[in-house]
Short mmCIF file of C-alpha atoms in Angstrom, two decimals:
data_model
loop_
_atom_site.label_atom_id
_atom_site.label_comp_id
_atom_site.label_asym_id
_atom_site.label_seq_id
_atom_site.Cartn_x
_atom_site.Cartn_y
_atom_site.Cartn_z
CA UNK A 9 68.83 -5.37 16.36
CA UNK A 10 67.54 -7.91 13.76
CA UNK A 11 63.91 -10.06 14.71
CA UNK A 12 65.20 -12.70 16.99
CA UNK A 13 62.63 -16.18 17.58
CA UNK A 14 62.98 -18.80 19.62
CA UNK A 15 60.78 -21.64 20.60
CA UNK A 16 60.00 -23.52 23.15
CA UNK A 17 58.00 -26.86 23.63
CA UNK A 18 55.54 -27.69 26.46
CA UNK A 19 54.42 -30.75 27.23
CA UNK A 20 50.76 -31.58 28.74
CA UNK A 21 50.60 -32.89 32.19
CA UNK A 22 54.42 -32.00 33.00
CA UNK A 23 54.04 -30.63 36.13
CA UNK A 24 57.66 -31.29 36.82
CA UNK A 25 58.91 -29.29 33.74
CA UNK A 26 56.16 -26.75 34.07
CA UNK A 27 57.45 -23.68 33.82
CA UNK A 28 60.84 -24.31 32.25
CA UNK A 29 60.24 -21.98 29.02
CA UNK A 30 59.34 -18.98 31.05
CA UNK A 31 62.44 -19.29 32.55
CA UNK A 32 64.55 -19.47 29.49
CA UNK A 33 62.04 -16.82 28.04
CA UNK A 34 63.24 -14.58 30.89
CA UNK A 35 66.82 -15.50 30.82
CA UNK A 36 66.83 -14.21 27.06
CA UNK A 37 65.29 -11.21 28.09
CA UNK A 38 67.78 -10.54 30.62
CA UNK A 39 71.06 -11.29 28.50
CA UNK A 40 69.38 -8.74 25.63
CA UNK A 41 69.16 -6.36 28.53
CA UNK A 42 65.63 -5.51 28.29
CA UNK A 43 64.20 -3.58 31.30
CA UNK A 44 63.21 -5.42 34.36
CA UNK A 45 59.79 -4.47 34.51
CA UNK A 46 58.76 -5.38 30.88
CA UNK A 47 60.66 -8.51 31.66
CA UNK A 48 58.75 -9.29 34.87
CA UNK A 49 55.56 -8.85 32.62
CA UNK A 50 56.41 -11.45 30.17
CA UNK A 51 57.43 -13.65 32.94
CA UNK A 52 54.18 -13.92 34.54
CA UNK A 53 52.61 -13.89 31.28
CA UNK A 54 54.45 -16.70 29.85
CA UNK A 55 54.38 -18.68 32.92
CA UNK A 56 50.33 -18.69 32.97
CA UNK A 57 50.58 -19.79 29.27
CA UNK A 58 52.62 -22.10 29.60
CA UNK A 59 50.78 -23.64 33.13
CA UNK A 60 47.53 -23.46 30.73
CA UNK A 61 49.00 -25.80 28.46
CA UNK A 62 50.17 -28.10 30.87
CA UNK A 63 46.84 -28.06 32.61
CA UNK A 64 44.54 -27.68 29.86
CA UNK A 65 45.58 -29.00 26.52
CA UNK A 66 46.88 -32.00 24.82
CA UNK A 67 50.49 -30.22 24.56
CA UNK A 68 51.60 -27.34 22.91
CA UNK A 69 54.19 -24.66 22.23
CA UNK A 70 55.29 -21.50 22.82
CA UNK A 71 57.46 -18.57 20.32
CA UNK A 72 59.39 -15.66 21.27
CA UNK A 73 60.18 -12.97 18.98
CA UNK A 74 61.81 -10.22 20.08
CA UNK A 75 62.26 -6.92 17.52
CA UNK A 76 63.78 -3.76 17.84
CA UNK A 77 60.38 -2.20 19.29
CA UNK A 78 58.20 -5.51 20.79
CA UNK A 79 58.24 -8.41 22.39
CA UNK A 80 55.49 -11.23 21.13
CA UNK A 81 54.84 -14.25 22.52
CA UNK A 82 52.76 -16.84 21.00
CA UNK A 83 51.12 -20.12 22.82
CA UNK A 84 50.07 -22.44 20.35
CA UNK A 85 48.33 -25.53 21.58
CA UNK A 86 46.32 -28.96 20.14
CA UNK A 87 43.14 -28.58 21.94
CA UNK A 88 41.05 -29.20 23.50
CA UNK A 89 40.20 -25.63 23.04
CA UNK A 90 38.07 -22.83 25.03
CA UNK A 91 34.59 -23.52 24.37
CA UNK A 92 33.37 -20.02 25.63
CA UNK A 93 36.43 -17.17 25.87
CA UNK A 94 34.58 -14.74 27.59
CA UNK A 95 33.55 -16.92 30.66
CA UNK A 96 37.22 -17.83 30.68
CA UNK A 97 38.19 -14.51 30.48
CA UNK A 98 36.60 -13.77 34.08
CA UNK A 99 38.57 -13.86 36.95
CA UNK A 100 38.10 -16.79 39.22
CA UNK A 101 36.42 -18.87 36.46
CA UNK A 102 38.44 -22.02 35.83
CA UNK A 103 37.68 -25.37 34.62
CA UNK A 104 40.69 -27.01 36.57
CA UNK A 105 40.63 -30.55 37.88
CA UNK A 106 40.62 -30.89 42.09
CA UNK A 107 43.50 -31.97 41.40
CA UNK A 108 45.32 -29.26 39.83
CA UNK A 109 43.88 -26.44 42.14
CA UNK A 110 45.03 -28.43 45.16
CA UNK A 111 48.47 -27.43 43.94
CA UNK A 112 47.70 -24.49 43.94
CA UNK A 113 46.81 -23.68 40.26
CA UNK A 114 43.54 -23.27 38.38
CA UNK A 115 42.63 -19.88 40.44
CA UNK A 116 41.12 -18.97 37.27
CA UNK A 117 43.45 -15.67 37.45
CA UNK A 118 45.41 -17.31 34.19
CA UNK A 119 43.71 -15.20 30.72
CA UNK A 120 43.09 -12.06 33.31
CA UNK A 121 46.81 -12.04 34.19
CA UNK A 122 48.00 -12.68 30.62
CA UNK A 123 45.82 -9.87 29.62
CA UNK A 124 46.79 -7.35 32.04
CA UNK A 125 50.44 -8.16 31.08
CA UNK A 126 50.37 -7.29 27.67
CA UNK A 127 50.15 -4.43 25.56
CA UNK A 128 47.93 -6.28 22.98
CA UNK A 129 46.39 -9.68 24.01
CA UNK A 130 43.84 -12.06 21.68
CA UNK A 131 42.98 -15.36 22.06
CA UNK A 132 41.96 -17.51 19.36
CA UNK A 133 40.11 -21.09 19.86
CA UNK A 134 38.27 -23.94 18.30
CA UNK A 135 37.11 -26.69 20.12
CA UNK A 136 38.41 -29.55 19.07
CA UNK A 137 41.22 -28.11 17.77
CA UNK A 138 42.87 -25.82 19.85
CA UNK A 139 44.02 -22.06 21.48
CA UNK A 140 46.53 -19.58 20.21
CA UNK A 141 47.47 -16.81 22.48
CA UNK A 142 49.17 -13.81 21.20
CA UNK A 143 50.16 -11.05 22.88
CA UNK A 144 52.52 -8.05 22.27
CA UNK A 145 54.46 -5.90 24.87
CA UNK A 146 56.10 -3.02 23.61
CA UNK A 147 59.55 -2.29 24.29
CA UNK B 78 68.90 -11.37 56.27
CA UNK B 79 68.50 -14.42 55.78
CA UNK B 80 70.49 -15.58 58.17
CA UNK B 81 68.98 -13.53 60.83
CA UNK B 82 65.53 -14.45 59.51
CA UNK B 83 66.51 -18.15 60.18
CA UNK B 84 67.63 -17.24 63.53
CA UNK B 85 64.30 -15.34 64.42
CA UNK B 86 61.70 -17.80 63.51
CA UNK B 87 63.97 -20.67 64.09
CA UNK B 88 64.04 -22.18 60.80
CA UNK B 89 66.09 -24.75 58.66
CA UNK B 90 67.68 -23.97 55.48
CA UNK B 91 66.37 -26.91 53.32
CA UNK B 92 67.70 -25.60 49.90
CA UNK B 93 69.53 -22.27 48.76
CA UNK B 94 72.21 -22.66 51.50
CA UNK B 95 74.55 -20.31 49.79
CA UNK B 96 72.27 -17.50 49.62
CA UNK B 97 72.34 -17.17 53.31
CA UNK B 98 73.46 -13.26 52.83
CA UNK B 99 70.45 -12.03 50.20
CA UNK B 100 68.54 -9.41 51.01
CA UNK B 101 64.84 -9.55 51.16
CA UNK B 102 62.17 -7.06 51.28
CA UNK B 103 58.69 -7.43 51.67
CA UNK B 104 56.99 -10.47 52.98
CA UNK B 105 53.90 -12.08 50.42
CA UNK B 106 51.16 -14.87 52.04
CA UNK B 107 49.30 -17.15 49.69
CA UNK B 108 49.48 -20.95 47.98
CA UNK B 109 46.97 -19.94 44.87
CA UNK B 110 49.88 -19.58 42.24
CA UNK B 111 48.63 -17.15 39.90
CA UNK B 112 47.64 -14.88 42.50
CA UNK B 113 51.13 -14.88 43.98
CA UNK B 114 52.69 -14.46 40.28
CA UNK B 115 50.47 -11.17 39.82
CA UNK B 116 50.85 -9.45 43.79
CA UNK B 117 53.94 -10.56 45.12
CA UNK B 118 57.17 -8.59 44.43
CA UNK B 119 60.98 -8.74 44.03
CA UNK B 120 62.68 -9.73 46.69
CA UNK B 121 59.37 -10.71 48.98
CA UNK B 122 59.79 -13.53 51.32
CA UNK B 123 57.04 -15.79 50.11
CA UNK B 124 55.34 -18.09 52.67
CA UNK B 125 53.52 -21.01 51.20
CA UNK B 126 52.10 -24.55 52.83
CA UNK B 127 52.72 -25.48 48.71
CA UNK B 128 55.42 -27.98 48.75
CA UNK B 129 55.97 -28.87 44.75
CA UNK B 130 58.69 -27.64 42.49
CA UNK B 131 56.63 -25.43 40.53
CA UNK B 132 56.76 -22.79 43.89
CA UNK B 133 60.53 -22.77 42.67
CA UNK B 134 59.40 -22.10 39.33
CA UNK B 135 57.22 -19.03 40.32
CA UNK B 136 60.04 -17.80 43.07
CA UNK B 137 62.35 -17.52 40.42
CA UNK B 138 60.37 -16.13 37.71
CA UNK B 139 59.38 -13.43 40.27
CA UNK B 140 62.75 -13.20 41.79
CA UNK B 141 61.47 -13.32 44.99
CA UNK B 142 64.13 -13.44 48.15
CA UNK B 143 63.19 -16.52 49.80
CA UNK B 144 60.51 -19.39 50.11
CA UNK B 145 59.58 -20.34 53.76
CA UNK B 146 57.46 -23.60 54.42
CA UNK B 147 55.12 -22.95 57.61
CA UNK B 148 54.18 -26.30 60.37
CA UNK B 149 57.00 -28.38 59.49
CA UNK B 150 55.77 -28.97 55.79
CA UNK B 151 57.96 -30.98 53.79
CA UNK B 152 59.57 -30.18 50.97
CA UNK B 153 59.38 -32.18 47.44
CA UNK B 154 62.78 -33.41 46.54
CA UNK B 155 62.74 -32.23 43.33
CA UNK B 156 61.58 -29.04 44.77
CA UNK B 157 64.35 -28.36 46.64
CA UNK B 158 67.22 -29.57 43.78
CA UNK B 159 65.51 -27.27 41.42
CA UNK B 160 65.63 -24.70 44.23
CA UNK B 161 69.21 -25.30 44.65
CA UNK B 162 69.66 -24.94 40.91
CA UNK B 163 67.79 -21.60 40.84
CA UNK B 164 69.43 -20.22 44.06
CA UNK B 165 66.19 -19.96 45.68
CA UNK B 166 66.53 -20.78 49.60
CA UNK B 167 63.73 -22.75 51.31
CA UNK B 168 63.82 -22.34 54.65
CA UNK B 169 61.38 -24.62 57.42
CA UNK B 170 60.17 -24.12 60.41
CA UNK B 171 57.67 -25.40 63.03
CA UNK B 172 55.83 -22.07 63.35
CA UNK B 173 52.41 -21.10 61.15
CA UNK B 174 52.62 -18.69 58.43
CA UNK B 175 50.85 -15.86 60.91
CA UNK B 176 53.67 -16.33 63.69
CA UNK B 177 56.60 -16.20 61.10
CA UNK B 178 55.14 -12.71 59.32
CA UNK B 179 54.78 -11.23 63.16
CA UNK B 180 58.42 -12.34 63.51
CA UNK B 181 59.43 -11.05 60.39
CA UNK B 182 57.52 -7.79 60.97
CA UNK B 183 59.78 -7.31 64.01
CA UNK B 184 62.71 -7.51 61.92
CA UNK B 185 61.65 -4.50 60.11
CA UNK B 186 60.34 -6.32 56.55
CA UNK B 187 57.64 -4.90 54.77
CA UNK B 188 58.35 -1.47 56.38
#
Protein backbone atom coordinates (compact mmCIF):
# COMPACT_ATOMS: atom_id res chain seq x y z
CA UNK A 1 0.00 0.00 0.00
CA UNK A 2 1.51 3.35 -1.18
CA UNK A 3 1.07 6.77 1.43
CA UNK A 4 -2.43 7.81 0.68
CA UNK A 5 -3.51 11.88 1.82
CA UNK A 6 -6.47 13.43 1.69
CA UNK A 7 -7.74 16.69 2.96
CA UNK A 8 -10.39 18.10 4.24
CA UNK A 9 -11.54 21.79 4.92
CA UNK A 10 -13.38 23.09 8.03
CA UNK A 11 -14.94 26.04 8.26
CA UNK A 12 -15.27 28.25 11.64
CA UNK A 13 -18.65 28.66 13.08
CA UNK A 14 -20.28 25.81 10.79
CA UNK A 15 -22.14 24.17 13.17
CA UNK A 16 -24.28 22.74 10.45
CA UNK A 17 -21.30 21.11 8.56
CA UNK A 18 -19.50 20.31 11.76
CA UNK A 19 -18.41 17.16 11.67
CA UNK A 20 -18.58 16.31 7.98
CA UNK A 21 -14.68 15.39 7.59
CA UNK A 22 -14.74 12.89 10.37
CA UNK A 23 -17.21 11.25 8.58
CA UNK A 24 -15.49 11.01 5.30
CA UNK A 25 -12.26 10.39 7.43
CA UNK A 26 -14.08 7.28 8.71
CA UNK A 27 -15.68 6.26 5.55
CA UNK A 28 -12.00 6.01 4.05
CA UNK A 29 -11.01 4.06 6.81
CA UNK A 30 -13.70 1.68 6.38
CA UNK A 31 -13.42 1.13 2.45
CA UNK A 32 -9.34 0.47 3.17
CA UNK A 33 -10.64 -2.03 5.64
CA UNK A 34 -8.82 -0.91 8.59
CA UNK A 35 -9.98 -2.46 11.92
CA UNK A 36 -12.96 -1.11 13.64
CA UNK A 37 -11.47 -0.20 16.74
CA UNK A 38 -8.49 1.89 15.38
CA UNK A 39 -11.16 3.36 13.22
CA UNK A 40 -13.49 4.27 16.10
CA UNK A 41 -10.32 6.01 17.60
CA UNK A 42 -9.71 8.29 14.79
CA UNK A 43 -13.32 9.00 14.66
CA UNK A 44 -13.62 10.51 17.95
CA UNK A 45 -10.35 12.00 17.52
CA UNK A 46 -11.03 13.73 14.38
CA UNK A 47 -14.41 14.73 15.33
CA UNK A 48 -13.04 16.79 18.55
CA UNK A 49 -10.53 18.39 16.07
CA UNK A 50 -12.52 19.21 13.85
CA UNK A 51 -15.48 20.64 16.58
CA UNK A 52 -12.26 22.67 17.97
CA UNK A 53 -11.91 24.38 14.85
CA UNK A 54 -15.32 25.18 14.38
CA UNK A 55 -15.58 26.44 17.91
CA UNK A 56 -12.32 27.90 18.44
CA UNK A 57 -10.48 29.22 15.46
CA UNK A 58 -10.84 31.44 12.54
CA UNK A 59 -11.12 28.18 10.17
CA UNK A 60 -8.89 25.58 9.43
CA UNK A 61 -8.08 22.18 7.95
CA UNK A 62 -7.59 18.86 8.47
CA UNK A 63 -5.00 15.88 6.48
CA UNK A 64 -5.20 12.26 6.44
CA UNK A 65 -2.42 10.13 5.56
CA UNK A 66 -2.72 6.78 5.79
CA UNK A 67 0.68 4.36 5.24
CA UNK A 68 1.26 0.88 5.29
CA UNK A 69 1.93 0.99 9.24
CA UNK A 70 0.01 4.51 10.60
CA UNK A 71 -2.59 6.55 10.40
CA UNK A 72 -1.80 10.58 10.95
CA UNK A 73 -4.03 13.11 11.15
CA UNK A 74 -3.16 16.66 11.13
CA UNK A 75 -5.52 19.82 12.23
CA UNK A 76 -4.10 22.84 11.00
CA UNK A 77 -5.85 26.02 11.94
CA UNK A 78 -5.43 30.22 11.62
CA UNK A 79 -5.64 31.11 15.17
CA UNK A 80 -6.47 32.33 17.40
CA UNK A 81 -4.25 29.89 19.05
CA UNK A 82 -3.93 28.19 22.71
CA UNK A 83 -2.46 30.68 24.88
CA UNK A 84 -1.55 28.10 27.68
CA UNK A 85 -1.59 24.12 26.37
CA UNK A 86 -1.31 22.65 29.54
CA UNK A 87 -4.44 24.30 31.18
CA UNK A 88 -6.15 23.21 27.99
CA UNK A 89 -4.88 19.99 28.26
CA UNK A 90 -6.98 19.38 31.61
CA UNK A 91 -10.10 17.82 31.50
CA UNK A 92 -13.09 20.00 32.04
CA UNK A 93 -11.11 23.19 31.24
CA UNK A 94 -12.66 24.94 28.24
CA UNK A 95 -12.85 28.39 27.08
CA UNK A 96 -16.23 27.79 25.14
CA UNK A 97 -18.83 30.49 24.66
CA UNK A 98 -22.47 29.85 26.71
CA UNK A 99 -23.38 29.44 23.72
CA UNK A 100 -21.54 26.61 22.40
CA UNK A 101 -21.73 24.48 25.68
CA UNK A 102 -25.50 24.89 25.64
CA UNK A 103 -25.27 22.58 22.65
CA UNK A 104 -23.72 20.52 24.26
CA UNK A 105 -20.01 21.11 23.36
CA UNK A 106 -17.11 22.84 25.11
CA UNK A 107 -17.03 20.01 28.04
CA UNK A 108 -13.48 20.72 27.91
CA UNK A 109 -13.01 16.75 27.29
CA UNK A 110 -11.71 17.85 23.51
CA UNK A 111 -7.33 17.72 23.80
CA UNK A 112 -7.89 14.84 26.68
CA UNK A 113 -9.93 12.75 24.21
CA UNK A 114 -7.66 13.48 21.23
CA UNK A 115 -4.84 12.45 23.39
CA UNK A 116 -6.09 9.33 24.73
CA UNK A 117 -6.94 8.37 21.09
CA UNK A 118 -3.71 8.43 19.68
CA UNK A 119 -0.64 6.63 19.75
CA UNK A 120 1.48 9.86 19.54
CA UNK A 121 -0.31 13.25 20.12
CA UNK A 122 1.49 17.04 20.13
CA UNK A 123 0.04 20.13 19.87
CA UNK A 124 1.71 23.05 18.56
CA UNK A 125 0.40 26.86 19.05
CA UNK A 126 1.10 30.51 18.73
CA UNK A 127 -1.20 32.99 19.63
CA UNK A 128 -2.02 34.95 17.09
CA UNK A 129 -1.31 32.61 14.71
CA UNK A 130 -2.62 29.40 15.26
CA UNK A 131 -2.75 25.33 16.47
CA UNK A 132 -1.50 22.27 14.68
CA UNK A 133 -2.51 18.99 16.06
CA UNK A 134 -0.75 15.91 15.09
CA UNK A 135 -1.29 12.74 16.11
CA UNK A 136 -0.31 9.18 14.96
CA UNK A 137 -2.22 5.82 15.51
CA UNK A 138 -0.51 2.87 14.55
CA UNK A 139 -1.97 0.37 12.43
CA UNK B 1 -35.72 -3.87 18.37
CA UNK B 2 -36.49 -1.02 17.40
CA UNK B 3 -39.68 -1.59 16.66
CA UNK B 4 -40.47 -3.13 19.91
CA UNK B 5 -38.56 -0.31 21.64
CA UNK B 6 -41.06 2.12 19.95
CA UNK B 7 -43.84 0.05 21.10
CA UNK B 8 -42.58 -0.04 24.82
CA UNK B 9 -41.98 3.53 25.57
CA UNK B 10 -44.50 4.65 23.10
CA UNK B 11 -42.46 6.60 20.84
CA UNK B 12 -42.52 8.18 17.25
CA UNK B 13 -40.10 7.42 14.63
CA UNK B 14 -39.12 11.02 13.54
CA UNK B 15 -36.19 10.01 11.19
CA UNK B 16 -34.44 6.56 10.31
CA UNK B 17 -37.83 4.92 9.47
CA UNK B 18 -36.21 2.16 7.55
CA UNK B 19 -34.06 1.00 10.22
CA UNK B 20 -37.00 -0.12 12.16
CA UNK B 21 -35.29 -3.84 12.38
CA UNK B 22 -31.52 -2.76 13.82
CA UNK B 23 -30.38 -4.16 16.62
CA UNK B 24 -29.26 -2.20 19.57
CA UNK B 25 -27.34 -2.95 22.59
CA UNK B 26 -26.60 -0.98 25.40
CA UNK B 27 -28.41 2.13 26.37
CA UNK B 28 -25.89 5.60 26.95
CA UNK B 29 -27.48 8.95 28.99
CA UNK B 30 -25.87 12.32 28.46
CA UNK B 31 -26.16 15.77 26.14
CA UNK B 32 -22.26 16.89 26.87
CA UNK B 33 -20.95 15.69 23.35
CA UNK B 34 -17.51 14.83 23.97
CA UNK B 35 -18.34 12.85 26.86
CA UNK B 36 -20.80 10.76 24.86
CA UNK B 37 -18.09 10.44 21.88
CA UNK B 38 -15.50 8.92 24.52
CA UNK B 39 -18.18 6.42 26.84
CA UNK B 40 -20.85 5.48 24.71
CA UNK B 41 -20.57 2.36 22.48
CA UNK B 42 -21.64 0.65 19.23
CA UNK B 43 -24.87 0.03 18.92
CA UNK B 44 -26.04 2.01 22.37
CA UNK B 45 -29.34 3.63 22.27
CA UNK B 46 -28.35 7.18 23.05
CA UNK B 47 -30.87 9.39 24.92
CA UNK B 48 -30.28 13.07 24.60
CA UNK B 49 -32.67 16.37 25.34
CA UNK B 50 -29.87 17.75 22.42
CA UNK B 51 -31.95 18.46 19.46
CA UNK B 52 -29.21 19.82 16.67
CA UNK B 53 -27.76 17.91 13.79
CA UNK B 54 -24.45 17.54 15.17
CA UNK B 55 -26.13 14.53 17.69
CA UNK B 56 -26.44 12.88 14.10
CA UNK B 57 -22.98 13.63 13.51
CA UNK B 58 -21.71 11.96 16.78
CA UNK B 59 -24.44 8.89 16.39
CA UNK B 60 -22.94 8.08 13.30
CA UNK B 61 -19.40 8.52 13.94
CA UNK B 62 -20.00 6.20 16.96
CA UNK B 63 -22.34 3.97 15.17
CA UNK B 64 -24.60 4.01 17.77
CA UNK B 65 -28.20 2.06 17.26
CA UNK B 66 -30.58 4.74 17.80
CA UNK B 67 -31.14 8.42 19.08
CA UNK B 68 -34.25 8.87 21.37
CA UNK B 69 -35.47 12.52 22.26
CA UNK B 70 -37.00 12.45 25.96
CA UNK B 71 -40.41 15.11 26.98
CA UNK B 72 -41.58 15.61 23.59
CA UNK B 73 -38.34 17.55 22.46
CA UNK B 74 -38.32 18.55 19.02
CA UNK B 75 -36.20 17.71 16.58
CA UNK B 76 -34.08 20.25 14.23
CA UNK B 77 -35.06 19.75 10.68
CA UNK B 78 -31.87 19.51 9.46
CA UNK B 79 -31.28 17.11 12.21
CA UNK B 80 -33.50 14.73 11.21
CA UNK B 81 -32.67 14.92 7.08
CA UNK B 82 -29.12 14.39 8.00
CA UNK B 83 -30.37 11.56 10.23
CA UNK B 84 -32.24 10.16 7.41
CA UNK B 85 -29.15 10.46 5.26
CA UNK B 86 -26.98 8.64 7.84
CA UNK B 87 -29.63 5.95 8.68
CA UNK B 88 -29.72 7.01 12.14
CA UNK B 89 -33.43 6.65 13.61
CA UNK B 90 -34.72 9.33 16.02
CA UNK B 91 -37.35 8.20 17.81
CA UNK B 92 -39.77 10.72 20.36
CA UNK B 93 -41.61 10.25 23.02
CA UNK B 94 -43.46 12.01 25.89
CA UNK B 95 -41.63 10.09 28.65
CA UNK B 96 -38.18 11.50 30.55
CA UNK B 97 -34.96 9.98 29.80
CA UNK B 98 -35.16 7.98 33.44
CA UNK B 99 -38.66 6.32 32.49
CA UNK B 100 -37.49 5.31 28.89
CA UNK B 101 -33.99 3.53 30.32
CA UNK B 102 -36.40 1.63 33.07
CA UNK B 103 -38.45 0.64 30.01
CA UNK B 104 -35.67 -0.26 28.06
CA UNK B 105 -34.05 -2.14 30.97
CA UNK B 106 -37.16 -4.36 30.91
CA UNK B 107 -36.55 -5.21 27.47
CA UNK B 108 -33.37 -6.79 28.40
CA UNK B 109 -30.75 -3.82 26.98
CA UNK B 110 -27.70 -3.24 28.68
CA UNK B 111 -27.80 -6.82 30.12
Amino acid sequence: MDVMQYNFNVEKDDFDRAGEASSNIKKILRQLGIDAAIIRRIAIATYEAEINIVIHSLGGEIDLEVDPSSIKIIARDKGPGIANIELAMQAGYSTASDKVREMGFGAGMGLPNMKKCSDKFEVESELGKGTTISMIMFI
Amino acid sequence: MINQICEKINARVLAGANQSHREVKGVYICDLLSWVMSHAKKDDVWITVMSHANVVAVASLLDLGCIIVPEDIQMDQDALIKAEEEGIPILSTSMNAYDIAVELNKLGLGK
